[in-house]
Amino acid sequence: DKPISTSETKSPGFFSFLSYWKQASKQFKLLVAGLLAFTLFNSSDAFLLLSIKSKGFSDSYMIGIYIFYNLIYALLSFPVGILADKFGLARTLITGLFVFAVVYSFMGFASYTWHFIVLFALYALYAASTEGISKALISNIAAKDRTATAIGFYTSFASIFTMLASSLAGLMWYAFGMKTMFLVSGAGVAVVVAYLAVVHGIVFQRKNA
């Protein structure tokens, strides 16, 4: 008979995933730092819809624009994914974030129907260029046996930062107005784009980057 082991296997603690940061590669840290910085400027889509309402448009128009956005997003996701495989995940991600910065920089000044149609179409392009691609890039960078942990680490902090971003955006809207909130978000993401472009040039020059 085999001897019965009396030692107990320790279960990982609830916050044990935090230790992954110490073990993560330099590439992962640089990428996730940029993505989380972006998340701090990426408030809820509700603010985009509120910008439509603030211009006096009806609820029906606002809902119609949001349906339009989701339709364009669905149509673009597949072709953008193909382009990302061809031209690089990091380049596609950076392009998508640049589009986000453009949309937010102009959203506070939109007044006419065609303004919102163009901006929400561009916003759909941003979403198609970043939603799944950011996680795919993390998967490529993380060690193969820690991929789920790496994505879980990023997703956990992204959720917290998104909540903070929406709270800060609401305070800024209330204190300084809609235009200032959108301009600050656009400018902040522009800085993140510049950071990721430098990081890509220095660190991510690799296959599928």
mmCIF file of C-alpha atoms in Angstrom:
data_model
loop_
_atom_site.group_PDB
_atom_site.id
_atom_site.type_symbol
_atom_site.label_atom_id
_atom_site.label_comp_id
_atom_site.label_asym_id
_atom_site.label_seq_id
_atom_site.Cartn_x
_atom_site.Cartn_y
_atom_site.Cartn_z
ATOM 1 C CA ASP A 1 0.000 0.000 0.000
ATOM 2 C CA LYS A 2 1.109 3.539 -0.789
ATOM 3 C CA PRO A 3 1.696 5.742 2.263
ATOM 4 C CA ILE A 4 -0.971 8.345 2.809
ATOM 5 C CA SER A 5 0.407 11.865 2.579
ATOM 6 C CA THR A 6 -0.538 14.048 5.506
ATOM 7 C CA SER A 7 0.584 17.290 3.850
ATOM 8 C CA GLU A 8 -2.182 19.539 2.622
ATOM 9 C CA THR A 9 -2.073 21.211 -0.769
ATOM 10 C CA LYS A 10 -2.496 24.921 -0.388
ATOM 11 C CA SER A 11 -5.225 26.467 -2.490
ATOM 12 C CA PRO A 12 -4.242 29.668 -4.240
ATOM 13 C CA GLY A 13 -5.676 32.758 -2.560
ATOM 14 C CA PHE A 14 -8.307 34.917 -4.180
ATOM 15 C CA PHE A 15 -5.749 37.610 -5.038
ATOM 16 C CA SER A 16 -2.957 35.207 -5.970
ATOM 17 C CA PHE A 17 -3.285 36.265 -9.620
ATOM 18 C CA LEU A 18 -1.670 39.579 -8.610
ATOM 19 C CA SER A 19 1.665 37.797 -8.292
ATOM 20 C CA TYR A 20 1.595 37.194 -12.047
ATOM 21 C CA TRP A 21 2.825 40.745 -12.615
ATOM 22 C CA LYS A 22 6.171 39.841 -11.034
ATOM 23 C CA GLN A 23 6.509 36.788 -13.263
ATOM 24 C CA ALA A 24 5.285 38.439 -16.469
ATOM 25 C CA SER A 25 7.592 39.328 -19.342
ATOM 26 C CA LYS A 26 8.695 42.868 -20.143
ATOM 27 C CA GLN A 27 6.525 42.789 -23.280
ATOM 28 C CA PHE A 28 3.423 41.911 -21.277
ATOM 29 C CA LYS A 29 4.053 44.668 -18.720
ATOM 30 C CA LEU A 30 4.621 47.329 -21.371
ATOM 31 C CA LEU A 31 1.540 46.312 -23.344
ATOM 32 C CA VAL A 32 -0.812 45.978 -20.377
ATOM 33 C CA ALA A 33 0.397 49.271 -18.887
ATOM 34 C CA GLY A 34 -0.647 50.995 -22.114
ATOM 35 C CA LEU A 35 -3.962 49.163 -22.373
ATOM 36 C CA LEU A 36 -4.898 49.967 -18.775
ATOM 37 C CA ALA A 37 -3.942 53.614 -19.277
ATOM 38 C CA PHE A 38 -6.296 53.637 -22.252
ATOM 39 C CA THR A 39 -9.035 52.081 -20.134
ATOM 40 C CA LEU A 40 -8.837 55.036 -17.739
ATOM 41 C CA PHE A 41 -9.941 57.301 -20.600
ATOM 42 C CA ASN A 42 -12.486 54.871 -22.045
ATOM 43 C CA SER A 43 -15.707 55.728 -20.240
ATOM 44 C CA SER A 44 -19.076 54.058 -20.784
ATOM 45 C CA ASP A 45 -20.724 54.324 -24.206
ATOM 46 C CA ALA A 46 -23.615 55.964 -22.347
ATOM 47 C CA PHE A 47 -21.710 59.259 -22.530
ATOM 48 C CA LEU A 48 -21.667 59.039 -26.315
ATOM 49 C CA LEU A 49 -25.420 58.544 -26.324
ATOM 50 C CA LEU A 50 -25.858 61.410 -23.857
ATOM 51 C CA SER A 51 -24.003 63.653 -26.277
ATOM 52 C CA ILE A 52 -26.730 62.930 -28.847
ATOM 53 C CA LYS A 53 -29.466 63.742 -26.333
ATOM 54 C CA SER A 54 -27.704 66.958 -25.337
ATOM 55 C CA LYS A 55 -28.064 68.190 -28.920
ATOM 56 C CA GLY A 56 -31.837 67.815 -28.772
ATOM 57 C CA PHE A 57 -32.250 64.607 -30.760
ATOM 58 C CA SER A 58 -35.054 62.198 -29.883
ATOM 59 C CA ASP A 59 -34.734 58.881 -28.055
ATOM 60 C CA SER A 60 -35.664 57.094 -31.286
ATOM 61 C CA TYR A 61 -32.795 58.766 -33.105
ATOM 62 C CA MET A 62 -30.375 57.928 -30.291
ATOM 63 C CA ILE A 63 -31.419 54.255 -30.306
ATOM 64 C CA GLY A 64 -31.211 54.197 -34.101
ATOM 65 C CA ILE A 65 -27.633 55.516 -34.028
ATOM 66 C CA TYR A 66 -26.641 52.883 -31.465
ATOM 67 C CA ILE A 67 -28.179 50.122 -33.607
ATOM 68 C CA PHE A 68 -26.284 51.565 -36.586
ATOM 69 C CA TYR A 69 -23.045 51.434 -34.568
ATOM 70 C CA ASN A 70 -23.581 47.787 -33.606
ATOM 71 C CA LEU A 71 -24.403 46.846 -37.205
ATOM 72 C CA ILE A 72 -21.237 48.483 -38.555
ATOM 73 C CA TYR A 73 -19.211 46.855 -35.772
ATOM 74 C CA ALA A 74 -20.577 43.424 -36.704
ATOM 75 C CA LEU A 75 -19.830 44.008 -40.396
ATOM 76 C CA LEU A 76 -16.279 45.230 -39.769
ATOM 77 C CA SER A 77 -15.134 42.688 -37.175
ATOM 78 C CA PHE A 78 -14.357 39.866 -39.626
ATOM 79 C CA PRO A 79 -12.520 41.884 -42.322
ATOM 80 C CA VAL A 80 -10.573 43.827 -39.689
ATOM 81 C CA GLY A 81 -9.530 40.513 -38.130
ATOM 82 C CA ILE A 82 -8.211 39.359 -41.508
ATOM 83 C CA LEU A 83 -6.292 42.608 -41.950
ATOM 84 C CA ALA A 84 -4.868 42.272 -38.430
ATOM 85 C CA ASP A 85 -3.462 38.838 -39.284
ATOM 86 C CA LYS A 86 -1.886 40.313 -42.415
ATOM 87 C CA PHE A 87 -0.517 43.616 -41.137
ATOM 88 C CA GLY A 88 0.025 42.805 -37.446
ATOM 89 C CA LEU A 89 -2.057 42.761 -34.299
ATOM 90 C CA ALA A 90 -0.202 45.603 -32.595
ATOM 91 C CA ARG A 91 -0.444 47.893 -35.623
ATOM 92 C CA THR A 92 -4.163 47.209 -35.893
ATOM 93 C CA LEU A 93 -4.663 47.860 -32.182
ATOM 94 C CA ILE A 94 -2.741 51.138 -32.301
ATOM 95 C CA THR A 95 -4.718 52.248 -35.364
ATOM 96 C CA GLY A 96 -7.973 51.455 -33.574
ATOM 97 C CA LEU A 97 -6.956 53.495 -30.537
ATOM 98 C CA PHE A 98 -5.987 56.394 -32.787
ATOM 99 C CA VAL A 99 -9.477 56.278 -34.302
ATOM 100 C CA PHE A 100 -10.914 56.350 -30.759
ATOM 101 C CA ALA A 101 -8.889 59.492 -29.996
ATOM 102 C CA VAL A 102 -10.238 61.160 -33.148
ATOM 103 C CA VAL A 103 -13.854 60.230 -32.352
ATOM 104 C CA TYR A 104 -13.701 61.514 -28.777
ATOM 105 C CA SER A 105 -11.887 64.698 -29.791
ATOM 106 C CA PHE A 106 -14.702 65.619 -32.186
ATOM 107 C CA MET A 107 -17.717 64.140 -30.373
ATOM 108 C CA GLY A 108 -18.249 67.204 -28.194
ATOM 109 C CA PHE A 109 -18.540 69.385 -31.307
ATOM 110 C CA ALA A 110 -20.983 67.161 -33.232
ATOM 111 C CA SER A 111 -24.294 68.871 -33.940
ATOM 112 C CA TYR A 112 -25.803 67.481 -37.132
ATOM 113 C CA THR A 113 -27.103 64.040 -38.087
ATOM 114 C CA TRP A 114 -24.236 63.317 -40.444
ATOM 115 C CA HIS A 115 -21.718 64.212 -37.726
ATOM 116 C CA PHE A 116 -23.025 61.454 -35.472
ATOM 117 C CA ILE A 117 -23.314 58.963 -38.344
ATOM 118 C CA VAL A 118 -19.658 59.466 -39.301
ATOM 119 C CA LEU A 119 -18.385 59.454 -35.712
ATOM 120 C CA PHE A 120 -20.309 56.338 -34.704
ATOM 121 C CA ALA A 121 -19.165 54.539 -37.870
ATOM 122 C CA LEU A 122 -15.574 55.386 -36.902
ATOM 123 C CA TYR A 123 -16.291 54.278 -33.343
ATOM 124 C CA ALA A 124 -17.409 50.917 -34.745
ATOM 125 C CA LEU A 125 -14.087 50.703 -36.600
ATOM 126 C CA TYR A 126 -12.261 51.374 -33.321
ATOM 127 C CA ALA A 127 -14.232 48.622 -31.568
ATOM 128 C CA ALA A 128 -13.585 46.119 -34.359
ATOM 129 C CA SER A 129 -9.864 46.957 -34.255
ATOM 130 C CA THR A 130 -9.406 46.511 -30.508
ATOM 131 C CA GLU A 131 -12.035 44.332 -28.768
ATOM 132 C CA GLY A 132 -10.682 40.868 -29.551
ATOM 133 C CA ILE A 133 -7.312 41.953 -30.886
ATOM 134 C CA SER A 134 -6.035 43.242 -27.539
ATOM 135 C CA LYS A 135 -6.639 39.820 -25.970
ATOM 136 C CA ALA A 136 -5.134 38.049 -28.985
ATOM 137 C CA LEU A 137 -1.999 40.182 -28.620
ATOM 138 C CA ILE A 138 -1.780 39.354 -24.921
ATOM 139 C CA SER A 139 -2.133 35.659 -25.793
ATOM 140 C CA ASN A 140 0.786 35.907 -28.223
ATOM 141 C CA ILE A 141 3.001 37.639 -25.687
ATOM 142 C CA ALA A 142 2.185 35.583 -22.577
ATOM 143 C CA ALA A 143 3.880 32.275 -21.842
ATOM 144 C CA LYS A 144 1.860 29.469 -23.407
ATOM 145 C CA ASP A 145 1.158 27.825 -20.042
ATOM 146 C CA ARG A 146 -0.002 31.137 -18.483
ATOM 147 C CA THR A 147 -2.195 32.554 -21.250
ATOM 148 C CA ALA A 148 -5.476 32.368 -19.305
ATOM 149 C CA THR A 149 -3.818 33.898 -16.238
ATOM 150 C CA ALA A 150 -2.417 36.760 -18.322
ATOM 151 C CA ILE A 151 -5.787 37.543 -19.894
ATOM 152 C CA GLY A 152 -7.520 37.203 -16.523
ATOM 153 C CA PHE A 153 -5.030 39.613 -14.948
ATOM 154 C CA TYR A 154 -5.650 42.210 -17.638
ATOM 155 C CA THR A 155 -9.440 41.754 -17.650
ATOM 156 C CA SER A 156 -9.682 42.102 -13.870
ATOM 157 C CA PHE A 157 -7.863 45.411 -13.775
ATOM 158 C CA ALA A 158 -9.549 46.652 -16.964
ATOM 159 C CA SER A 159 -12.946 46.176 -15.302
ATOM 160 C CA ILE A 160 -11.877 48.230 -12.287
ATOM 161 C CA PHE A 161 -10.332 50.935 -14.446
ATOM 162 C CA THR A 162 -13.460 51.125 -16.627
ATOM 163 C CA MET A 163 -15.559 51.827 -13.540
ATOM 164 C CA LEU A 164 -13.106 54.554 -12.498
ATOM 165 C CA ALA A 165 -13.109 56.008 -16.012
ATOM 166 C CA SER A 166 -16.891 56.357 -16.084
ATOM 167 C CA SER A 167 -16.928 57.948 -12.622
ATOM 168 C CA LEU A 168 -14.230 60.443 -13.568
ATOM 169 C CA ALA A 169 -15.924 61.196 -16.894
ATOM 170 C CA GLY A 170 -19.208 61.886 -15.100
ATOM 171 C CA LEU A 171 -17.526 64.248 -12.665
ATOM 172 C CA MET A 172 -15.702 66.030 -15.467
ATOM 173 C CA TRP A 173 -18.900 66.381 -17.511
ATOM 174 C CA TYR A 174 -20.695 67.839 -14.494
ATOM 175 C CA ALA A 175 -17.869 70.183 -13.480
ATOM 176 C CA PHE A 176 -16.447 71.337 -16.824
ATOM 177 C CA GLY A 177 -18.948 70.317 -19.481
ATOM 178 C CA MET A 178 -19.303 67.731 -22.214
ATOM 179 C CA LYS A 179 -16.715 69.165 -24.617
ATOM 180 C CA THR A 180 -13.982 69.200 -21.989
ATOM 181 C CA MET A 181 -14.698 65.607 -20.977
ATOM 182 C CA PHE A 182 -14.457 64.355 -24.555
ATOM 183 C CA LEU A 183 -11.376 66.440 -25.349
ATOM 184 C CA VAL A 184 -9.516 65.232 -22.256
ATOM 185 C CA SER A 185 -10.372 61.618 -23.128
ATOM 186 C CA GLY A 186 -9.279 62.089 -26.733
ATOM 187 C CA ALA A 187 -6.013 63.766 -25.733
ATOM 188 C CA GLY A 188 -5.299 61.103 -23.109
ATOM 189 C CA VAL A 189 -5.768 58.284 -25.598
ATOM 190 C CA ALA A 190 -3.581 60.131 -28.124
ATOM 191 C CA VAL A 191 -0.772 59.964 -25.553
ATOM 192 C CA VAL A 192 -1.437 56.233 -25.080
ATOM 193 C CA VAL A 193 -1.246 55.763 -28.873
ATOM 194 C CA ALA A 194 2.147 57.486 -28.946
ATOM 195 C CA TYR A 195 3.349 55.323 -26.046
ATOM 196 C CA LEU A 196 2.237 52.071 -27.699
ATOM 197 C CA ALA A 197 3.767 53.141 -31.006
ATOM 198 C CA VAL A 198 7.132 53.608 -29.279
ATOM 199 C CA VAL A 199 6.735 50.318 -27.394
ATOM 200 C CA HIS A 200 5.868 48.533 -30.641
ATOM 201 C CA GLY A 201 8.907 49.970 -32.375
ATOM 202 C CA ILE A 202 11.297 49.000 -29.586
ATOM 203 C CA VAL A 203 9.921 45.748 -28.193
ATOM 204 C CA PHE A 204 7.246 44.202 -30.394
ATOM 205 C CA GLN A 205 9.088 43.872 -33.692
ATOM 206 C CA ARG A 206 8.348 40.193 -33.919
ATOM 207 C CA LYS A 207 6.188 37.890 -35.956
ATOM 208 C CA ASN A 208 2.433 38.506 -35.418
ATOM 209 C CA ALA A 209 3.143 41.637 -33.374
#
